[in-house]
CSV table of C-alpha atoms and ligand atoms in Angstrom, one decimal:
chain,number,residue,atom,x,y,z
A,4,MET,CA,38.0,-103.7,132.7
A,5,PRO,CA,36.9,-104.6,129.3
A,6,THR,CA,38.4,-101.7,127.6
A,7,GLU,CA,41.6,-102.9,129.1
A,8,THR,CA,41.3,-106.4,127.9
A,9,THR,CA,39.8,-105.8,124.4
A,10,ALA,CA,42.2,-103.0,123.4
A,11,PRO,CA,45.6,-104.5,123.6
A,12,VAL,CA,44.0,-107.7,121.7
A,13,LYS,CA,43.1,-105.5,118.7
A,14,ASN,CA,46.4,-103.8,119.0
A,15,ASP,CA,48.2,-107.2,118.9
A,16,ALA,CA,46.1,-108.0,115.6
A,17,VAL,CA,47.3,-104.9,114.0
A,18,ARG,CA,51.1,-105.4,115.2
A,19,ASP,CA,50.8,-108.9,113.7
A,20,SER,CA,49.4,-107.8,110.4
A,21,ALA,CA,51.2,-108.8,107.1
A,22,PHE,CA,52.0,-105.1,106.5
A,23,LEU,CA,53.6,-104.3,109.6
A,24,ARG,CA,55.6,-107.7,109.6
A,25,ALA,CA,56.9,-106.9,106.3
A,26,CYS,CA,57.9,-103.3,107.4
A,27,ARG,CA,59.9,-104.9,110.1
A,28,ARG,CA,61.3,-107.4,107.8
A,29,GLU,CA,59.7,-110.4,109.7
A,30,PRO,CA,58.3,-113.6,108.0
A,31,VAL,CA,54.6,-112.8,106.4
A,32,PRO,CA,51.8,-115.1,105.5
A,33,HIS,CA,51.6,-113.3,102.3
A,34,THR,CA,53.2,-110.5,100.6
A,35,PRO,CA,51.0,-107.3,101.8
A,36,VAL,CA,49.4,-104.9,99.2
A,37,TRP,CA,48.4,-101.3,99.5
A,38,PHE,CA,48.1,-98.6,96.7
A,39,MET,CA,49.2,-94.9,97.0
A,40,ARG,CA,46.0,-93.1,96.2
A,41,GLN,CA,43.8,-96.2,96.7
A,42,ALA,CA,41.2,-93.7,98.1
A,43,GLY,CA,40.2,-91.5,95.4
A,44,ARG,CA,38.7,-90.7,92.0
A,45,SER,CA,39.1,-94.3,90.5
A,46,LEU,CA,36.2,-95.3,92.9
A,47,PRO,CA,32.7,-94.4,92.1
A,48,GLU,CA,31.7,-94.4,95.9
A,49,TYR,CA,34.5,-91.7,96.4
A,50,ARG,CA,32.9,-89.6,93.6
A,51,LYS,CA,29.4,-90.0,95.1
A,52,VAL,CA,30.3,-88.8,98.6
A,53,ARG,CA,32.8,-86.0,97.3
A,54,GLU,CA,30.0,-84.4,95.2
A,55,GLY,CA,29.8,-80.7,95.7
A,56,ILE,CA,32.3,-80.7,98.6
A,57,GLY,CA,35.8,-79.3,97.9
A,58,MET,CA,38.9,-81.5,98.5
A,59,LEU,CA,40.3,-79.3,101.1
A,60,ASP,CA,36.9,-79.1,103.1
A,61,SER,CA,36.3,-82.9,102.6
A,62,CYS,CA,39.6,-83.3,104.5
A,63,THR,CA,38.5,-81.2,107.5
A,64,ARG,CA,35.2,-83.6,108.1
A,65,PRO,CA,36.2,-86.6,110.3
A,66,ASP,CA,33.0,-88.7,109.0
A,67,LEU,CA,33.7,-88.3,105.4
A,68,VAL,CA,37.6,-88.8,105.8
A,69,ALA,CA,36.9,-91.9,107.7
A,70,GLU,CA,34.3,-93.3,104.9
A,71,ILE,CA,36.8,-92.3,102.1
A,72,THR,CA,39.7,-94.1,104.0
A,73,LEU,CA,37.5,-97.2,104.5
A,74,GLN,CA,36.0,-97.3,100.9
A,75,PRO,CA,39.2,-98.9,99.2
A,76,VAL,CA,39.8,-101.4,102.2
A,77,ARG,CA,36.3,-102.7,101.9
A,78,ARG,CA,36.5,-103.0,97.9
A,79,HIS,CA,40.0,-104.3,97.1
A,80,ARG,CA,40.8,-106.2,100.5
A,81,VAL,CA,44.1,-104.2,100.7
A,82,ASP,CA,46.5,-105.1,103.8
A,83,ALA,CA,46.6,-101.2,105.0
A,84,ALA,CA,44.5,-98.3,104.6
A,85,ILE,CA,46.1,-94.7,103.9
A,86,TYR,CA,44.6,-91.9,105.9
A,87,PHE,CA,42.5,-89.8,103.5
A,88,SER,CA,43.9,-86.3,103.4
A,89,ASP,CA,46.5,-84.3,101.3
A,90,ILE,CA,50.3,-83.2,101.6
A,91,VAL,CA,49.1,-79.5,101.7
A,92,VAL,CA,46.5,-80.0,104.5
A,93,PRO,CA,49.0,-78.8,107.2
A,94,LEU,CA,50.1,-75.8,105.3
A,95,LYS,CA,46.2,-74.8,105.0
A,96,ALA,CA,46.0,-75.4,109.0
A,97,ILE,CA,48.5,-73.1,109.9
A,98,GLY,CA,46.9,-70.5,107.7
A,99,ILE,CA,48.7,-70.6,104.3
A,100,ASP,CA,46.1,-69.3,101.7
A,101,LEU,CA,46.1,-72.3,99.3
A,102,ASP,CA,43.6,-74.3,97.5
A,103,ILE,CA,43.5,-77.6,95.5
A,104,LYS,CA,42.3,-76.9,92.2
A,105,PRO,CA,40.7,-80.1,90.3
A,106,GLY,CA,42.8,-81.2,87.5
A,107,ILE,CA,45.7,-78.9,88.7
A,108,GLY,CA,46.7,-79.7,92.1
A,109,PRO,CA,47.7,-77.5,95.0
A,110,VAL,CA,48.1,-73.8,94.2
A,111,VAL,CA,49.3,-71.2,96.7
A,112,GLU,CA,47.8,-67.4,96.5
A,113,GLN,CA,51.0,-65.8,97.7
A,114,PRO,CA,54.3,-68.0,97.4
A,115,ILE,CA,56.9,-68.1,99.7
A,116,ARG,CA,60.1,-66.4,98.2
A,117,THR,CA,61.6,-64.2,100.6
A,118,ARG,CA,63.1,-64.2,104.3
A,119,ALA,CA,60.0,-62.1,105.5
A,120,ASP,CA,57.5,-64.8,103.9
A,121,LEU,CA,59.1,-67.4,106.4
A,122,GLY,CA,57.2,-65.6,109.1
A,123,ARG,CA,54.1,-67.1,107.7
A,124,LEU,CA,55.0,-70.6,108.4
A,125,ARG,CA,54.1,-70.8,112.2
A,126,ASP,CA,54.3,-74.0,114.1
A,127,LEU,CA,51.6,-76.5,113.8
A,128,THR,CA,49.9,-77.5,117.1
A,129,PRO,CA,47.3,-80.6,117.6
A,130,GLU,CA,44.6,-78.2,117.8
A,131,ASP,CA,45.0,-76.8,114.3
A,132,VAL,CA,44.2,-80.3,113.0
A,133,SER,CA,41.8,-81.8,115.8
A,134,TYR,CA,39.6,-83.1,112.9
A,135,VAL,CA,42.7,-85.6,112.1
A,136,THR,CA,42.7,-86.8,115.7
A,137,GLU,CA,39.0,-87.4,115.5
A,138,ALA,CA,39.1,-89.0,112.1
A,139,ILE,CA,41.8,-91.5,113.1
A,140,GLY,CA,39.9,-92.3,116.3
A,141,MET,CA,37.0,-93.6,114.2
A,142,LEU,CA,39.2,-95.2,112.0
A,143,THR,CA,41.2,-97.3,114.4
A,144,ARG,CA,37.8,-98.5,116.0
A,145,GLU,CA,36.5,-99.4,112.4
A,146,LEU,CA,39.6,-100.8,110.7
A,147,GLY,CA,39.9,-103.8,113.1
A,148,PRO,CA,43.2,-105.7,112.4
A,149,THR,CA,44.0,-103.5,109.1
A,150,PRO,CA,46.8,-100.9,110.0
A,151,LEU,CA,46.2,-97.4,109.3
A,152,ILE,CA,49.1,-95.5,107.4
A,153,GLY,CA,49.5,-91.7,108.3
A,154,PHE,CA,51.6,-89.4,106.1
A,155,ALA,CA,53.1,-86.1,105.1
A,156,GLY,CA,54.7,-84.1,102.4
A,157,ALA,CA,58.5,-84.1,102.9
A,158,PRO,CA,60.0,-80.5,103.2
A,159,PHE,CA,61.3,-80.3,99.6
A,160,THR,CA,58.1,-81.3,98.0
A,161,LEU,CA,56.1,-78.8,100.2
A,162,ALA,CA,58.6,-76.2,99.4
A,163,SER,CA,58.3,-76.8,95.7
A,164,TYR,CA,54.6,-76.1,96.1
A,165,LEU,CA,55.0,-73.1,98.4
A,166,ILE,CA,57.6,-71.4,96.3
A,167,GLU,CA,56.5,-72.2,92.9
A,168,GLY,CA,53.3,-71.4,94.0
A,169,GLY,CA,51.6,-74.6,92.3
A,170,PRO,CA,52.6,-77.5,90.2
A,171,SER,CA,55.8,-77.2,88.5
A,172,ARG,CA,57.8,-79.3,85.9
A,173,THR,CA,61.0,-77.5,86.4
A,174,TYR,CA,61.1,-76.3,89.8
A,175,GLU,CA,63.0,-73.3,88.6
A,176,ASN,CA,62.0,-70.9,91.5
A,177,ALA,CA,62.7,-73.6,94.2
A,178,LYS,CA,66.1,-74.4,92.8
A,179,ALA,CA,67.0,-70.8,92.3
A,180,MET,CA,66.4,-70.4,96.0
A,181,MET,CA,68.3,-73.7,96.8
A,182,TYR,CA,71.3,-72.5,94.8
A,183,GLY,CA,71.1,-68.9,95.3
A,184,ASP,CA,70.1,-68.5,98.9
A,185,PRO,CA,71.3,-71.6,100.4
A,186,GLU,CA,70.7,-70.1,104.1
A,187,LEU,CA,67.0,-69.1,103.4
A,188,TRP,CA,66.4,-72.4,101.6
A,189,ALA,CA,67.9,-74.2,104.7
A,190,ASP,CA,65.8,-72.3,107.0
A,191,LEU,CA,62.5,-72.9,105.0
A,192,LEU,CA,63.1,-76.5,104.9
A,193,ASP,CA,64.1,-76.8,108.6
A,194,ARG,CA,60.7,-75.0,109.4
A,195,LEU,CA,58.9,-77.2,107.0
A,196,ALA,CA,60.4,-80.3,108.7
A,197,GLY,CA,59.1,-78.9,112.2
A,198,ILE,CA,55.6,-78.5,110.8
A,199,THR,CA,55.8,-82.0,109.1
A,200,ALA,CA,57.2,-83.8,112.2
A,201,ALA,CA,54.4,-82.5,114.4
A,202,PHE,CA,51.6,-83.4,111.8
A,203,LEU,CA,53.1,-86.9,111.8
A,204,LYS,CA,52.9,-86.9,115.7
A,205,VAL,CA,49.4,-85.9,115.8
A,206,GLN,CA,48.7,-89.1,113.5
A,207,ILE,CA,50.6,-91.6,115.3
A,208,GLU,CA,49.5,-90.3,118.6
A,209,ALA,CA,45.7,-90.8,117.5
A,210,GLY,CA,46.4,-94.2,116.4
A,211,ALA,CA,48.2,-94.6,113.0
A,212,SER,CA,50.6,-97.7,112.9
A,213,ALA,CA,52.9,-96.4,110.3
A,214,VAL,CA,53.9,-93.1,108.5
A,215,GLN,CA,54.8,-92.4,104.8
A,216,LEU,CA,56.8,-89.3,104.1
A,217,PHE,CA,56.2,-88.4,100.5
A,218,ASP,CA,59.0,-86.7,98.7
A,219,SER,CA,57.2,-87.0,95.4
A,220,TRP,CA,59.2,-84.5,93.5
A,221,ALA,CA,62.7,-85.2,95.0
A,222,GLY,CA,63.8,-87.0,91.9
A,223,ALA,CA,64.2,-83.6,90.2
A,224,LEU,CA,67.5,-83.2,92.3
A,225,ALA,CA,70.9,-84.4,91.6
A,226,PRO,CA,72.4,-86.8,94.5
A,227,ALA,CA,75.0,-84.3,95.7
A,228,ASP,CA,72.2,-81.5,96.1
A,229,TYR,CA,69.8,-83.9,97.6
A,230,ARG,CA,72.6,-84.7,100.1
A,231,ARG,CA,73.6,-81.4,100.9
A,232,SER,CA,70.3,-79.4,100.8
A,233,VAL,CA,67.3,-81.9,101.5
A,234,LEU,CA,68.4,-84.7,103.3
A,235,PRO,CA,69.1,-82.9,106.6
A,236,ALA,CA,65.5,-81.7,106.7
A,237,SER,CA,63.8,-85.0,106.0
A,238,ALA,CA,66.3,-86.8,108.4
A,239,LYS,CA,65.1,-84.2,111.1
A,240,VAL,CA,61.4,-85.5,110.3
A,241,PHE,CA,62.4,-89.2,110.7
A,242,ASP,CA,64.4,-88.6,113.8
A,243,ALA,CA,61.5,-86.6,115.5
A,244,VAL,CA,59.2,-89.8,115.2
A,245,ALA,CA,61.9,-92.7,115.5
A,246,GLY,CA,60.9,-92.8,119.2
A,247,TYR,CA,57.4,-94.0,118.5
A,248,GLY,CA,58.5,-97.4,117.1
A,249,VAL,CA,56.0,-97.1,114.1
A,250,PRO,CA,57.4,-98.0,110.8
A,251,ARG,CA,58.7,-95.2,108.8
A,252,ILE,CA,58.3,-95.1,104.9
A,253,HIS,CA,60.2,-92.7,102.5
A,254,PHE,CA,58.9,-92.5,99.2
A,255,GLY,CA,59.8,-90.5,96.0
A,256,VAL,CA,59.3,-90.6,92.0
A,257,GLY,CA,62.1,-90.7,89.6
A,258,THR,CA,64.6,-91.4,92.5
A,259,GLY,CA,66.8,-94.2,91.3
A,260,GLU,CA,69.7,-92.2,91.6
A,261,LEU,CA,68.5,-91.2,95.2
A,262,LEU,CA,67.8,-94.4,96.9
A,263,LYS,CA,70.9,-94.7,98.7
A,264,PRO,CA,70.8,-91.0,100.4
A,265,MET,CA,67.0,-91.4,100.8
A,266,ALA,CA,67.7,-94.4,102.7
A,267,GLU,CA,70.3,-92.6,104.7
A,268,ALA,CA,67.6,-90.2,105.7
A,269,GLY,CA,66.6,-92.7,108.3
A,270,ALA,CA,63.4,-94.6,107.1
A,271,ASP,CA,62.6,-98.0,108.0
A,272,VAL,CA,61.0,-98.7,104.4
A,273,VAL,CA,62.1,-97.1,101.1
A,274,GLY,CA,59.4,-96.8,98.2
A,275,VAL,CA,60.6,-97.5,94.8
A,276,ASP,CA,59.2,-96.2,91.8
A,277,TRP,CA,58.8,-98.4,88.5
A,278,ARG,CA,62.1,-97.3,86.8
A,279,VAL,CA,64.3,-99.7,88.9
A,280,PRO,CA,63.7,-103.2,89.6
A,281,MET,CA,63.2,-104.2,93.3
A,282,ASP,CA,66.3,-106.4,93.4
A,283,GLU,CA,68.6,-103.6,92.0
A,284,ALA,CA,66.7,-101.1,94.3
A,285,ALA,CA,67.7,-103.2,97.3
A,286,ARG,CA,71.5,-103.1,96.1
A,287,ARG,CA,71.2,-99.5,95.9
A,288,VAL,CA,69.5,-99.1,99.4
A,289,GLY,CA,71.7,-101.4,101.3
A,290,PRO,CA,70.8,-103.8,104.0
A,291,GLY,CA,68.5,-103.4,106.8
A,292,LYS,CA,65.5,-101.7,105.1
A,293,ALA,CA,62.2,-103.0,103.7
A,294,LEU,CA,61.2,-102.0,100.3
A,295,GLN,CA,58.0,-101.0,98.9
A,296,GLY,CA,56.8,-101.0,95.3
A,297,ASN,CA,57.0,-100.8,92.3
A,298,LEU,CA,54.2,-101.8,89.6
A,299,ASP,CA,54.0,-98.9,87.0
A,300,PRO,CA,50.5,-97.9,87.7
A,301,THR,CA,50.0,-97.6,83.7
A,302,VAL,CA,50.2,-101.5,83.6
A,303,LEU,CA,46.6,-101.4,85.1
A,304,PHE,CA,45.2,-100.2,81.8
A,305,ALA,CA,46.9,-103.1,79.8
A,306,GLY,CA,44.3,-105.9,80.8
A,307,THR,CA,44.6,-108.9,83.1
A,308,GLU,CA,47.1,-111.1,81.6
A,309,ALA,CA,49.7,-107.9,81.2
A,310,VAL,CA,48.9,-106.8,84.8
A,311,GLU,CA,49.7,-110.4,86.1
A,312,THR,CA,52.9,-110.8,84.0
A,313,LYS,CA,54.3,-107.5,85.0
A,314,ALA,CA,53.0,-108.2,88.8
A,315,GLN,CA,54.9,-111.3,88.6
A,316,GLU,CA,58.0,-109.7,87.4
A,317,VAL,CA,58.0,-107.2,90.5
A,318,LEU,CA,57.4,-110.5,92.8
A,319,ASP,CA,60.3,-112.3,91.2
A,320,ALA,CA,62.5,-109.3,91.6
A,321,ALA,CA,61.6,-109.1,95.2
A,322,ALA,CA,61.8,-112.5,96.2
A,323,GLY,CA,65.1,-112.3,97.7
A,324,LEU,CA,64.2,-109.2,99.9
A,325,GLU,CA,63.8,-109.7,103.7
A,326,GLY,CA,60.8,-107.4,103.6
A,327,HIS,CA,58.7,-106.5,100.6
A,328,ILE,CA,55.4,-104.5,100.5
A,329,PHE,CA,53.7,-104.4,97.1
A,330,ASN,CA,52.7,-101.1,95.8
A,331,LEU,CA,52.4,-99.2,92.7
A,332,GLY,CA,55.5,-97.2,91.5
A,333,HIS,CA,53.2,-94.3,92.2
A,334,GLY,CA,49.5,-93.3,92.8
A,335,VAL,CA,46.7,-94.9,91.2
A,336,MET,CA,45.7,-93.1,88.3
A,337,PRO,CA,42.0,-91.6,88.4
A,338,SER,CA,40.9,-93.5,85.1
A,339,THR,CA,42.0,-96.8,86.6
A,340,ASP,CA,39.2,-99.5,86.4
A,341,PRO,CA,38.8,-100.4,90.2
A,342,ASP,CA,38.0,-104.1,89.3
A,343,ALA,CA,41.9,-104.2,88.0
A,344,LEU,CA,43.0,-103.2,91.5
A,345,THR,CA,41.0,-105.7,93.2
A,346,ARG,CA,42.3,-108.6,91.0
A,347,LEU,CA,45.6,-107.4,91.4
A,348,VAL,CA,45.5,-107.6,95.3
A,349,GLU,CA,43.9,-111.1,94.9
A,350,TYR,CA,46.8,-112.2,92.5
A,351,VAL,CA,49.5,-111.0,94.7
A,352,HIS,CA,47.9,-112.5,97.8
A,353,THR,CA,47.4,-115.9,95.9
A,354,ARG,CA,50.9,-116.1,94.3
A,355,THR,CA,52.8,-115.3,97.7
A,356,ALA,CA,50.8,-117.5,100.1
A,357,ARG,CA,52.9,-119.5,102.5
B,637,CP3,O1,44.5,-92.8,99.0
B,637,CP3,C1,45.4,-92.1,99.4
B,637,CP3,O2,46.7,-92.2,98.7
B,637,CP3,C2,45.2,-91.0,100.3
B,637,CP3,C3,45.1,-89.7,99.8
B,637,CP3,C4,46.1,-88.6,99.2
B,637,CP3,C5,45.8,-87.5,98.5
B,637,CP3,N1,46.8,-86.9,98.0
B,637,CP3,C6,44.4,-87.2,98.1
B,637,CP3,C7,44.0,-86.4,97.0
B,637,CP3,C8,47.6,-88.7,99.3
B,637,CP3,C9,48.5,-89.7,99.9
B,637,CP3,C10,47.7,-87.4,98.8
B,637,CP3,C11,49.5,-87.1,98.7
B,637,CP3,C12,49.8,-85.9,97.7
B,637,CP3,N2,49.0,-84.7,97.4
B,637,CP3,C13,51.1,-86.0,97.0
B,637,CP3,C14,52.0,-87.0,97.3
B,637,CP3,C15,51.7,-88.3,96.5
B,637,CP3,C16,52.1,-88.2,95.0
B,637,CP3,O3,51.1,-88.6,94.3
B,637,CP3,O4,53.0,-88.2,94.8
B,637,CP3,C17,51.0,-84.8,96.1
B,637,CP3,C18,52.3,-84.3,95.3
B,637,CP3,C19,49.7,-84.2,96.3
B,637,CP3,C20,49.5,-82.7,95.8
B,637,CP3,C21,48.3,-82.9,95.0
B,637,CP3,N3,47.1,-83.0,95.6
B,637,CP3,C22,48.3,-83.4,93.6
B,637,CP3,C23,49.2,-83.4,92.6
B,637,CP3,C24,46.8,-83.5,93.3
B,637,CP3,C25,45.9,-84.0,92.1
B,637,CP3,C26,45.3,-82.7,91.3
B,637,CP3,C27,44.4,-83.3,90.4
B,637,CP3,O5,43.1,-82.8,90.3
B,637,CP3,O6,44.8,-84.0,89.6
B,637,CP3,C28,46.1,-83.3,94.5
B,637,CP3,C29,44.5,-83.6,94.9
B,637,CP3,C30,44.2,-84.7,95.5
B,637,CP3,N4,44.8,-85.2,96.7
B,637,CP3,C31,43.1,-85.4,95.1
B,637,CP3,C32,43.0,-86.4,96.1
B,637,CP3,C33,42.0,-87.7,96.1
B,637,CP3,C34,42.2,-85.3,94.0
B,637,CP3,C35,41.2,-84.2,94.4
B,637,CP3,C36,39.7,-84.7,94.3
B,637,CP3,O7,39.4,-86.0,94.2
B,637,CP3,O8,38.7,-83.9,94.1
């Protein structure tokens, strides 16, 4: 009996949180704040618990994942936690030989370049990532009223790592496949959409209250190419999890020209980087979506006065929006002073309290 009565009370508190209310474009007690990459190298307590443990190994240890996810919530009092993992974790889980190299990023031993290579991308099952289910179970118990955001890499951004074999500035191999062998490209993105959807489902079923699809590198594409060659796969991911009723966030960097088609892929919330002011982003996205963003992460190196001036500019530009979630325009940079982040959360909460 007690479990039946206590669980829904907590769920109500999560459902009624400022973050989830803003995602649903409902009135909020204050503008909610969280930061992409809020867990990680900017925090000394993160560096301490990660000592001697590889990035991908740390992602498979539920106790460590839960602790790292909670660290920024305790320290900064952000309005949401983001599950500690990486976009390449589901690929590793289905047997792709990859690693995350410090200071470089994901590196794939044998890139995916041919139709035969597609056979290496099998479907993802919940058993492949049982540590995710376990860690989210621990987290939802410990987070109380704070919502947990699950996430995955979008098909294009995952494909860019798989085809290039690592980070790239130009994506010449990925784009060569997209332009030169559109059928193989479409099949690859469709496979990745299936894997990504399965990975998001695991997180939602374990208790994630929202999900974010990171298409970090989509800004490399012209709108027409995005629409033709990428949008269908991302839309498939959003469709696959629509039935759960949890807010779906869609984010990329340098996507000023893509905000409209990215919104059309089906998310409830569109993430905006710092290059487009929030009011202009809202015009481009159109009605019916909440927006997330968009302080330039480098502003945090400029001192409290500059941070507050620039944060206020974001709040002013977003003042007319139906739903605004305050975030950075991209992830927290590792050398950021964590106290600057704590002060920023406090500033946004104080300035927007109603
Ligand atoms: O706090 C959070 O936001 C959750 C954790 C998180 C990580 N990666 C942890 C991580 C999230 C959401 C990601 C997503 C991710 N990973 C993206 C999309 C977000 C974005 O920034 O655009 C991308 C492109 C990746 C791929 C990736 N993984 C890169 C480029 C790097 C950096 C490599 C480096 O060392 O500079 C990683 C590694 C990574 N992912 C780290 C962390 C904390 C650093 C590894 C470490 O701490 O040892």
